[in-house]
Amino acid sequence: MENILNDYKAVSLEDVKVWFKAGKIKDFSSNRGGCIKYKNKQIAVFNFERRNEWYACQNACPHKMEMVLSRGMTGSADGIPKIACPMHKKTFSLVDGSNLNGEKYSIATYPVKVVEDEVFVGFLE
């Protein structure tokens, strides 16, 4: 089951090769997550309206290997936008994927851009 995490690698904005159309703004609830599929990956996309920002990360929580992060609670910790796993409340930075609980595992994050009313997520291939 842990092999699933090998599919997810964080992507920085300058490394994006493909902008995948995830949907329209109206397809994503305000201050909540939604899940898209890109190739063999499940990606959680967040319309963090309270911050006027968008984020994307792997949907797989590395704690118990469940595809649940898109259903987690968004918030902030010391000004850092975060997602809390809905199952065990492990929290991760939506900026860099770091574990905000101080544990060793992290999540992959992906750049998001909005063009007019369409939402795009950036990938390496």
Short mmCIF file of N, CA, C and O in Angstrom, two decimals:
data_model
loop_
_atom_site.label_atom_id
_atom_site.label_comp_id
_atom_site.label_asym_id
_atom_site.label_seq_id
_atom_site.Cartn_x
_atom_site.Cartn_y
_atom_site.Cartn_z
N MET A 1 0.81 -1.20 0.00
CA MET A 1 0.00 0.00 0.00
C MET A 1 0.86 1.27 0.00
O MET A 1 0.49 2.27 -0.59
N GLU A 2 2.02 1.22 0.68
CA GLU A 2 2.88 2.39 0.74
C GLU A 2 3.44 2.76 -0.62
O GLU A 2 3.86 3.89 -0.83
N ASN A 3 3.44 1.82 -1.58
CA ASN A 3 3.94 2.11 -2.92
C ASN A 3 3.13 3.20 -3.60
O ASN A 3 3.63 3.86 -4.51
N ILE A 4 1.90 3.38 -3.18
CA ILE A 4 1.05 4.41 -3.79
C ILE A 4 1.67 5.80 -3.63
O ILE A 4 1.54 6.66 -4.49
N LEU A 5 2.38 6.03 -2.54
CA LEU A 5 2.99 7.33 -2.30
C LEU A 5 4.11 7.63 -3.28
O LEU A 5 4.45 8.79 -3.50
N ASN A 6 4.68 6.60 -3.89
CA ASN A 6 5.74 6.81 -4.89
C ASN A 6 5.22 7.55 -6.13
O ASN A 6 6.00 8.11 -6.88
N ASP A 7 3.91 7.52 -6.36
CA ASP A 7 3.31 8.20 -7.51
C ASP A 7 3.25 9.71 -7.32
O ASP A 7 3.04 10.45 -8.28
N TYR A 8 3.43 10.17 -6.10
CA TYR A 8 3.25 11.59 -5.79
C TYR A 8 4.57 12.26 -5.46
O TYR A 8 5.24 11.89 -4.50
N LYS A 9 4.92 13.24 -6.26
CA LYS A 9 6.11 14.06 -6.05
C LYS A 9 5.69 15.52 -6.16
O LYS A 9 5.02 15.90 -7.12
N ALA A 10 6.12 16.33 -5.21
CA ALA A 10 5.77 17.75 -5.23
C ALA A 10 6.32 18.41 -6.50
O ALA A 10 7.38 18.02 -7.00
N VAL A 11 5.58 19.38 -7.00
CA VAL A 11 5.97 20.11 -8.21
C VAL A 11 6.03 21.59 -7.87
O VAL A 11 5.09 22.14 -7.29
N SER A 12 7.13 22.22 -8.22
CA SER A 12 7.24 23.67 -8.02
C SER A 12 6.75 24.38 -9.28
O SER A 12 6.75 23.81 -10.37
N LEU A 13 6.35 25.61 -9.12
CA LEU A 13 5.79 26.39 -10.22
C LEU A 13 6.75 26.44 -11.41
O LEU A 13 6.33 26.27 -12.56
N GLU A 14 8.02 26.63 -11.15
CA GLU A 14 8.98 26.75 -12.26
C GLU A 14 9.24 25.43 -12.98
O GLU A 14 9.79 25.43 -14.09
N ASP A 15 8.85 24.29 -12.40
CA ASP A 15 9.06 22.99 -13.03
C ASP A 15 7.84 22.47 -13.81
O ASP A 15 7.92 21.41 -14.43
N VAL A 16 6.73 23.19 -13.79
CA VAL A 16 5.50 22.73 -14.45
C VAL A 16 5.73 22.58 -15.96
O VAL A 16 6.24 23.50 -16.61
N LYS A 17 5.35 21.42 -16.48
CA LYS A 17 5.42 21.16 -17.92
C LYS A 17 4.01 21.07 -18.53
O LYS A 17 3.82 21.32 -19.70
N VAL A 18 3.04 20.67 -17.69
CA VAL A 18 1.67 20.47 -18.15
C VAL A 18 0.72 21.17 -17.19
O VAL A 18 0.79 20.97 -15.97
N TRP A 19 -0.16 22.01 -17.74
CA TRP A 19 -1.25 22.60 -16.94
C TRP A 19 -2.52 21.83 -17.28
O TRP A 19 -3.03 21.93 -18.38
N PHE A 20 -2.99 21.04 -16.33
CA PHE A 20 -4.18 20.21 -16.51
C PHE A 20 -5.42 20.97 -16.06
O PHE A 20 -5.47 21.49 -14.94
N LYS A 21 -6.43 21.02 -16.94
CA LYS A 21 -7.68 21.71 -16.57
C LYS A 21 -8.45 20.83 -15.60
O LYS A 21 -8.95 19.77 -15.95
N ALA A 22 -8.54 21.31 -14.37
CA ALA A 22 -9.23 20.58 -13.31
C ALA A 22 -10.73 20.81 -13.34
O ALA A 22 -11.51 19.97 -12.88
N GLY A 23 -11.15 21.95 -13.86
CA GLY A 23 -12.57 22.27 -13.91
C GLY A 23 -12.77 23.77 -13.88
O GLY A 23 -11.83 24.54 -14.04
N LYS A 24 -13.98 24.15 -13.64
CA LYS A 24 -14.34 25.56 -13.53
C LYS A 24 -14.41 25.94 -12.05
O LYS A 24 -14.62 25.07 -11.19
N ILE A 25 -14.26 27.21 -11.76
CA ILE A 25 -14.31 27.67 -10.38
C ILE A 25 -15.56 27.16 -9.68
O ILE A 25 -15.52 26.69 -8.55
N LYS A 26 -16.69 27.21 -10.37
CA LYS A 26 -17.97 26.80 -9.76
C LYS A 26 -18.00 25.31 -9.41
O LYS A 26 -18.85 24.87 -8.64
N ASP A 27 -17.07 24.52 -9.96
CA ASP A 27 -17.01 23.09 -9.66
C ASP A 27 -16.41 22.80 -8.28
O ASP A 27 -16.48 21.66 -7.81
N PHE A 28 -15.82 23.81 -7.66
CA PHE A 28 -15.14 23.62 -6.38
C PHE A 28 -15.81 24.47 -5.31
O PHE A 28 -15.93 25.69 -5.47
N SER A 29 -16.23 23.84 -4.24
CA SER A 29 -16.91 24.55 -3.15
C SER A 29 -15.96 25.53 -2.46
O SER A 29 -14.76 25.27 -2.35
N SER A 30 -16.52 26.61 -1.99
CA SER A 30 -15.76 27.61 -1.26
C SER A 30 -15.23 27.03 0.06
O SER A 30 -15.99 26.39 0.81
N ASN A 31 -13.92 27.24 0.32
CA ASN A 31 -13.28 26.82 1.56
C ASN A 31 -13.38 25.32 1.83
O ASN A 31 -13.36 24.89 2.98
N ARG A 32 -13.47 24.56 0.76
CA ARG A 32 -13.55 23.10 0.86
C ARG A 32 -12.69 22.50 -0.23
O ARG A 32 -12.19 23.20 -1.10
N GLY A 33 -12.56 21.20 -0.22
CA GLY A 33 -11.77 20.51 -1.22
C GLY A 33 -12.63 19.74 -2.20
O GLY A 33 -13.79 19.44 -1.94
N GLY A 34 -12.03 19.44 -3.32
CA GLY A 34 -12.63 18.58 -4.33
C GLY A 34 -11.53 17.66 -4.84
O GLY A 34 -10.35 17.95 -4.67
N CYS A 35 -11.90 16.56 -5.44
CA CYS A 35 -10.91 15.61 -5.91
C CYS A 35 -10.98 15.50 -7.43
O CYS A 35 -12.07 15.43 -8.00
N ILE A 36 -9.80 15.50 -8.06
CA ILE A 36 -9.72 15.26 -9.50
C ILE A 36 -8.80 14.07 -9.71
O ILE A 36 -8.05 13.67 -8.81
N LYS A 37 -8.86 13.51 -10.91
CA LYS A 37 -7.94 12.43 -11.26
C LYS A 37 -7.09 12.91 -12.41
O LYS A 37 -7.59 13.43 -13.40
N TYR A 38 -5.78 12.75 -12.27
CA TYR A 38 -4.84 13.06 -13.33
C TYR A 38 -3.95 11.83 -13.51
O TYR A 38 -3.21 11.46 -12.59
N LYS A 39 -4.09 11.17 -14.65
CA LYS A 39 -3.39 9.91 -14.91
C LYS A 39 -3.73 8.95 -13.78
O LYS A 39 -4.89 8.68 -13.54
N ASN A 40 -2.73 8.46 -13.04
CA ASN A 40 -3.01 7.51 -11.96
C ASN A 40 -3.05 8.18 -10.59
O ASN A 40 -3.03 7.51 -9.57
N LYS A 41 -3.14 9.49 -10.57
CA LYS A 41 -3.11 10.24 -9.31
C LYS A 41 -4.48 10.80 -8.94
O LYS A 41 -5.20 11.29 -9.80
N GLN A 42 -4.79 10.75 -7.67
CA GLN A 42 -5.94 11.48 -7.13
C GLN A 42 -5.37 12.75 -6.50
O GLN A 42 -4.48 12.68 -5.64
N ILE A 43 -5.88 13.90 -6.93
CA ILE A 43 -5.39 15.19 -6.47
C ILE A 43 -6.51 15.95 -5.79
O ILE A 43 -7.61 16.09 -6.34
N ALA A 44 -6.23 16.43 -4.59
CA ALA A 44 -7.18 17.27 -3.85
C ALA A 44 -6.94 18.73 -4.26
O ALA A 44 -5.80 19.19 -4.26
N VAL A 45 -8.01 19.42 -4.63
CA VAL A 45 -7.93 20.82 -5.04
C VAL A 45 -8.78 21.64 -4.06
O VAL A 45 -9.93 21.29 -3.80
N PHE A 46 -8.19 22.72 -3.56
CA PHE A 46 -8.87 23.53 -2.54
C PHE A 46 -9.06 24.96 -3.01
O PHE A 46 -8.11 25.62 -3.40
N ASN A 47 -10.31 25.41 -2.94
CA ASN A 47 -10.66 26.81 -3.17
C ASN A 47 -10.69 27.46 -1.78
O ASN A 47 -11.71 27.45 -1.11
N PHE A 48 -9.55 27.96 -1.35
CA PHE A 48 -9.41 28.55 -0.02
C PHE A 48 -9.83 30.01 -0.12
O PHE A 48 -9.02 30.93 -0.10
N GLU A 49 -11.14 30.21 -0.26
CA GLU A 49 -11.70 31.53 -0.52
C GLU A 49 -11.40 32.54 0.59
O GLU A 49 -11.21 33.73 0.32
N ARG A 50 -11.34 32.07 1.82
CA ARG A 50 -11.05 32.99 2.93
C ARG A 50 -9.70 33.67 2.75
O ARG A 50 -9.47 34.77 3.22
N ARG A 51 -8.78 33.00 2.03
CA ARG A 51 -7.44 33.56 1.77
C ARG A 51 -7.32 34.07 0.34
O ARG A 51 -6.26 34.55 -0.05
N ASN A 52 -8.37 33.86 -0.46
CA ASN A 52 -8.35 34.20 -1.88
C ASN A 52 -7.20 33.48 -2.59
O ASN A 52 -6.46 34.08 -3.37
N GLU A 53 -7.04 32.18 -2.28
CA GLU A 53 -5.97 31.37 -2.84
C GLU A 53 -6.48 29.97 -3.17
O GLU A 53 -7.48 29.51 -2.62
N TRP A 54 -5.76 29.32 -4.07
CA TRP A 54 -6.06 27.94 -4.47
C TRP A 54 -4.85 27.07 -4.17
O TRP A 54 -3.71 27.53 -4.30
N TYR A 55 -5.09 25.82 -3.79
CA TYR A 55 -4.02 24.88 -3.49
C TYR A 55 -4.39 23.50 -4.05
O TYR A 55 -5.57 23.19 -4.23
N ALA A 56 -3.36 22.69 -4.27
CA ALA A 56 -3.59 21.29 -4.68
C ALA A 56 -2.52 20.43 -4.01
O ALA A 56 -1.38 20.85 -3.81
N CYS A 57 -2.93 19.22 -3.66
CA CYS A 57 -2.01 18.26 -3.05
C CYS A 57 -2.49 16.85 -3.37
O CYS A 57 -3.59 16.66 -3.91
N GLN A 58 -1.67 15.88 -3.03
CA GLN A 58 -2.11 14.49 -3.19
C GLN A 58 -3.34 14.28 -2.32
O GLN A 58 -3.48 14.90 -1.27
N ASN A 59 -4.23 13.41 -2.76
CA ASN A 59 -5.42 13.11 -1.97
C ASN A 59 -5.13 12.04 -0.92
O ASN A 59 -5.86 11.88 0.03
N ALA A 60 -4.04 11.31 -1.08
CA ALA A 60 -3.69 10.22 -0.16
C ALA A 60 -3.06 10.76 1.11
O ALA A 60 -2.03 11.44 1.06
N CYS A 61 -3.65 10.46 2.24
CA CYS A 61 -3.04 10.79 3.52
C CYS A 61 -1.95 9.76 3.78
O CYS A 61 -2.23 8.56 3.81
N PRO A 62 -0.70 10.19 3.99
CA PRO A 62 0.38 9.23 4.18
C PRO A 62 0.34 8.51 5.53
O PRO A 62 1.04 7.52 5.72
N HIS A 63 -0.48 8.95 6.43
CA HIS A 63 -0.58 8.34 7.75
C HIS A 63 -1.20 6.94 7.67
O HIS A 63 -0.63 5.98 8.16
N LYS A 64 -2.35 6.83 7.02
CA LYS A 64 -3.04 5.53 6.92
C LYS A 64 -3.33 5.13 5.48
O LYS A 64 -4.07 4.19 5.24
N MET A 65 -2.75 5.86 4.52
CA MET A 65 -2.89 5.55 3.09
C MET A 65 -4.34 5.56 2.60
O MET A 65 -4.74 4.75 1.78
N GLU A 66 -5.11 6.49 3.09
CA GLU A 66 -6.50 6.63 2.67
C GLU A 66 -6.63 7.85 1.76
O GLU A 66 -5.99 8.88 1.99
N MET A 67 -7.47 7.76 0.74
CA MET A 67 -7.71 8.86 -0.20
C MET A 67 -8.79 9.78 0.37
O MET A 67 -9.95 9.72 -0.01
N VAL A 68 -8.38 10.65 1.30
CA VAL A 68 -9.36 11.43 2.05
C VAL A 68 -9.05 12.92 2.21
O VAL A 68 -9.87 13.67 2.74
N LEU A 69 -7.87 13.36 1.81
CA LEU A 69 -7.50 14.76 2.11
C LEU A 69 -8.44 15.78 1.49
O LEU A 69 -8.65 16.85 2.06
N SER A 70 -9.04 15.46 0.35
CA SER A 70 -9.98 16.41 -0.27
C SER A 70 -11.20 16.66 0.61
O SER A 70 -11.88 17.66 0.44
N ARG A 71 -11.45 15.77 1.56
CA ARG A 71 -12.59 15.94 2.47
C ARG A 71 -12.18 16.50 3.82
O ARG A 71 -12.98 16.57 4.74
N GLY A 72 -10.90 16.89 3.93
CA GLY A 72 -10.40 17.42 5.18
C GLY A 72 -10.82 18.85 5.43
O GLY A 72 -11.46 19.49 4.59
N MET A 73 -10.43 19.36 6.58
CA MET A 73 -10.77 20.73 6.97
C MET A 73 -9.60 21.66 6.66
O MET A 73 -8.47 21.38 7.04
N THR A 74 -9.90 22.75 5.94
CA THR A 74 -8.87 23.75 5.69
C THR A 74 -8.82 24.72 6.86
O THR A 74 -9.79 24.90 7.58
N GLY A 75 -7.66 25.31 7.04
CA GLY A 75 -7.47 26.28 8.10
C GLY A 75 -6.09 26.86 8.00
O GLY A 75 -5.43 26.74 6.97
N SER A 76 -5.63 27.46 9.09
CA SER A 76 -4.29 28.05 9.13
C SER A 76 -3.64 27.71 10.46
O SER A 76 -4.31 27.61 11.49
N ALA A 77 -2.33 27.54 10.42
CA ALA A 77 -1.53 27.33 11.63
C ALA A 77 -0.36 28.31 11.55
O ALA A 77 0.47 28.20 10.65
N ASP A 78 -0.34 29.28 12.44
CA ASP A 78 0.71 30.31 12.42
C ASP A 78 0.80 30.98 11.05
O ASP A 78 1.90 31.23 10.54
N GLY A 79 -0.35 31.22 10.43
CA GLY A 79 -0.40 31.89 9.13
C GLY A 79 -0.17 30.98 7.93
O GLY A 79 -0.24 31.43 6.80
N ILE A 80 0.10 29.70 8.16
CA ILE A 80 0.34 28.74 7.08
C ILE A 80 -0.98 28.04 6.74
O ILE A 80 -1.60 27.43 7.61
N PRO A 81 -1.41 28.12 5.46
CA PRO A 81 -2.63 27.40 5.09
C PRO A 81 -2.40 25.89 5.23
O PRO A 81 -1.34 25.39 4.87
N LYS A 82 -3.39 25.19 5.77
CA LYS A 82 -3.21 23.77 6.05
C LYS A 82 -4.46 22.98 5.72
O LYS A 82 -5.55 23.53 5.60
N ILE A 83 -4.25 21.67 5.62
CA ILE A 83 -5.34 20.71 5.49
C ILE A 83 -5.20 19.70 6.63
O ILE A 83 -4.09 19.26 6.93
N ALA A 84 -6.31 19.37 7.26
CA ALA A 84 -6.33 18.36 8.32
C ALA A 84 -7.05 17.13 7.80
O ALA A 84 -8.16 17.23 7.29
N CYS A 85 -6.40 16.00 7.91
CA CYS A 85 -7.02 14.74 7.48
C CYS A 85 -8.31 14.53 8.26
O CYS A 85 -8.33 14.67 9.49
N PRO A 86 -9.41 14.19 7.58
CA PRO A 86 -10.68 14.03 8.29
C PRO A 86 -10.72 12.78 9.18
O PRO A 86 -11.59 12.68 10.03
N MET A 87 -9.78 11.88 8.99
CA MET A 87 -9.81 10.63 9.78
C MET A 87 -9.07 10.74 11.11
O MET A 87 -9.59 10.35 12.15
N HIS A 88 -7.83 11.24 11.07
CA HIS A 88 -7.02 11.25 12.28
C HIS A 88 -6.45 12.63 12.61
O HIS A 88 -5.58 12.75 13.46
N LYS A 89 -6.91 13.65 11.88
CA LYS A 89 -6.56 15.05 12.16
C LYS A 89 -5.08 15.38 12.00
O LYS A 89 -4.60 16.36 12.54
N LYS A 90 -4.33 14.58 11.26
CA LYS A 90 -2.94 14.94 10.92
C LYS A 90 -3.01 16.16 10.02
O LYS A 90 -3.84 16.22 9.11
N THR A 91 -2.16 17.14 10.25
CA THR A 91 -2.24 18.38 9.48
C THR A 91 -0.98 18.59 8.63
O THR A 91 0.13 18.28 9.05
N PHE A 92 -1.22 19.13 7.43
CA PHE A 92 -0.15 19.33 6.46
C PHE A 92 -0.25 20.73 5.87
O PHE A 92 -1.34 21.24 5.62
N SER A 93 0.92 21.33 5.61
CA SER A 93 0.97 22.64 4.95
C SER A 93 0.51 22.48 3.51
O SER A 93 0.97 21.59 2.79
N LEU A 94 -0.38 23.36 3.07
CA LEU A 94 -0.79 23.37 1.66
C LEU A 94 0.22 24.11 0.80
O LEU A 94 0.14 24.06 -0.42
N VAL A 95 1.21 24.75 1.41
CA VAL A 95 2.24 25.47 0.66
C VAL A 95 3.36 24.52 0.25
O VAL A 95 3.73 24.43 -0.91
N ASP A 96 3.92 23.78 1.22
CA ASP A 96 5.05 22.91 0.92
C ASP A 96 4.85 21.45 1.29
O ASP A 96 5.74 20.63 1.11
N GLY A 97 3.68 21.09 1.82
CA GLY A 97 3.38 19.70 2.14
C GLY A 97 3.94 19.19 3.44
O GLY A 97 3.75 18.02 3.79
N SER A 98 4.66 20.03 4.17
CA SER A 98 5.28 19.57 5.41
C SER A 98 4.21 19.17 6.43
O SER A 98 3.09 19.68 6.44
N ASN A 99 4.60 18.26 7.30
CA ASN A 99 3.72 17.77 8.35
C ASN A 99 3.78 18.76 9.51
O ASN A 99 4.83 18.98 10.09
N LEU A 100 2.66 19.37 9.84
CA LEU A 100 2.62 20.39 10.88
C LEU A 100 2.50 19.79 12.27
O LEU A 100 2.50 20.52 13.27
N ASN A 101 2.41 18.45 12.35
CA ASN A 101 2.40 17.76 13.64
C ASN A 101 3.81 17.36 14.06
O ASN A 101 3.98 16.75 15.10
N GLY A 102 4.80 17.63 13.20
CA GLY A 102 6.18 17.29 13.52
C GLY A 102 6.56 15.85 13.20
O GLY A 102 7.65 15.42 13.55
N GLU A 103 5.67 15.14 12.53
CA GLU A 103 5.99 13.75 12.18
C GLU A 103 6.76 13.72 10.86
O GLU A 103 6.80 14.70 10.13
N LYS A 104 7.36 12.58 10.54
CA LYS A 104 8.30 12.50 9.42
C LYS A 104 7.65 12.52 8.04
O LYS A 104 8.28 12.92 7.08
N TYR A 105 6.43 12.08 7.90
CA TYR A 105 5.83 12.02 6.57
C TYR A 105 5.22 13.35 6.16
O TYR A 105 4.83 14.15 6.98
N SER A 106 5.19 13.57 4.83
CA SER A 106 4.65 14.82 4.27
C SER A 106 3.79 14.48 3.05
O SER A 106 3.63 13.30 2.73
N ILE A 107 3.27 15.50 2.41
CA ILE A 107 2.45 15.29 1.21
C ILE A 107 3.03 16.08 0.04
O ILE A 107 3.75 17.06 0.25
N ALA A 108 2.72 15.63 -1.15
CA ALA A 108 3.13 16.35 -2.36
C ALA A 108 2.12 17.46 -2.65
O ALA A 108 0.91 17.26 -2.52
N THR A 109 2.65 18.62 -3.03
CA THR A 109 1.80 19.75 -3.39
C THR A 109 2.04 20.11 -4.85
O THR A 109 3.09 19.79 -5.42
N TYR A 110 1.06 20.77 -5.45
CA TYR A 110 1.09 21.11 -6.87
C TYR A 110 0.63 22.55 -7.05
O TYR A 110 -0.30 23.00 -6.37
N PRO A 111 1.23 23.28 -8.00
CA PRO A 111 0.78 24.64 -8.26
C PRO A 111 -0.61 24.67 -8.89
O PRO A 111 -0.99 23.74 -9.61
N VAL A 112 -1.33 25.73 -8.61
CA VAL A 112 -2.67 25.94 -9.18
C VAL A 112 -2.70 27.33 -9.78
O VAL A 112 -2.17 28.28 -9.21
N LYS A 113 -3.34 27.44 -10.94
CA LYS A 113 -3.59 28.76 -11.51
C LYS A 113 -5.04 28.82 -11.97
O LYS A 113 -5.62 27.80 -12.35
N VAL A 114 -5.59 30.02 -11.91
CA VAL A 114 -6.95 30.25 -12.36
C VAL A 114 -6.88 31.23 -13.52
O VAL A 114 -6.28 32.30 -13.40
N VAL A 115 -7.47 30.84 -14.65
CA VAL A 115 -7.52 31.69 -15.83
C VAL A 115 -9.00 31.88 -16.16
O VAL A 115 -9.70 30.91 -16.48
N GLU A 116 -9.44 33.13 -16.03
CA GLU A 116 -10.86 33.47 -16.18
C GLU A 116 -11.66 32.62 -15.20
O GLU A 116 -11.49 32.78 -14.00
N ASP A 117 -12.47 31.68 -15.65
CA ASP A 117 -13.25 30.87 -14.70
C ASP A 117 -12.79 29.41 -14.67
O ASP A 117 -13.49 28.55 -14.17
N GLU A 118 -11.58 29.14 -15.16
CA GLU A 118 -11.08 27.76 -15.21
C GLU A 118 -9.90 27.57 -14.26
O GLU A 118 -9.06 28.45 -14.11
N VAL A 119 -9.86 26.41 -13.63
CA VAL A 119 -8.83 26.06 -12.65
C VAL A 119 -7.88 25.02 -13.27
O VAL A 119 -8.34 24.01 -13.81
N PHE A 120 -6.58 25.27 -13.17
CA PHE A 120 -5.57 24.38 -13.72
C PHE A 120 -4.60 23.95 -12.63
O PHE A 120 -4.23 24.76 -11.77
N VAL A 121 -4.16 22.70 -12.69
CA VAL A 121 -3.16 22.17 -11.76
C VAL A 121 -1.92 21.81 -12.57
O VAL A 121 -2.03 21.22 -13.63
N GLY A 122 -0.74 22.15 -12.04
CA GLY A 122 0.50 21.94 -12.74
C GLY A 122 1.17 20.62 -12.40
O GLY A 122 1.26 20.24 -11.22
N PHE A 123 1.67 19.94 -13.44
CA PHE A 123 2.35 18.64 -13.27
C PHE A 123 3.65 18.63 -14.08
O PHE A 123 3.85 19.46 -14.97
N LEU A 124 4.50 17.66 -13.77
CA LEU A 124 5.77 17.49 -14.49
C LEU A 124 5.57 16.89 -15.87
O LEU A 124 6.30 17.19 -16.79
N GLU A 125 4.62 15.95 -15.98
CA GLU A 125 4.35 15.31 -17.28
C GLU A 125 2.87 15.06 -17.46
O GLU A 125 2.10 15.11 -16.59
#
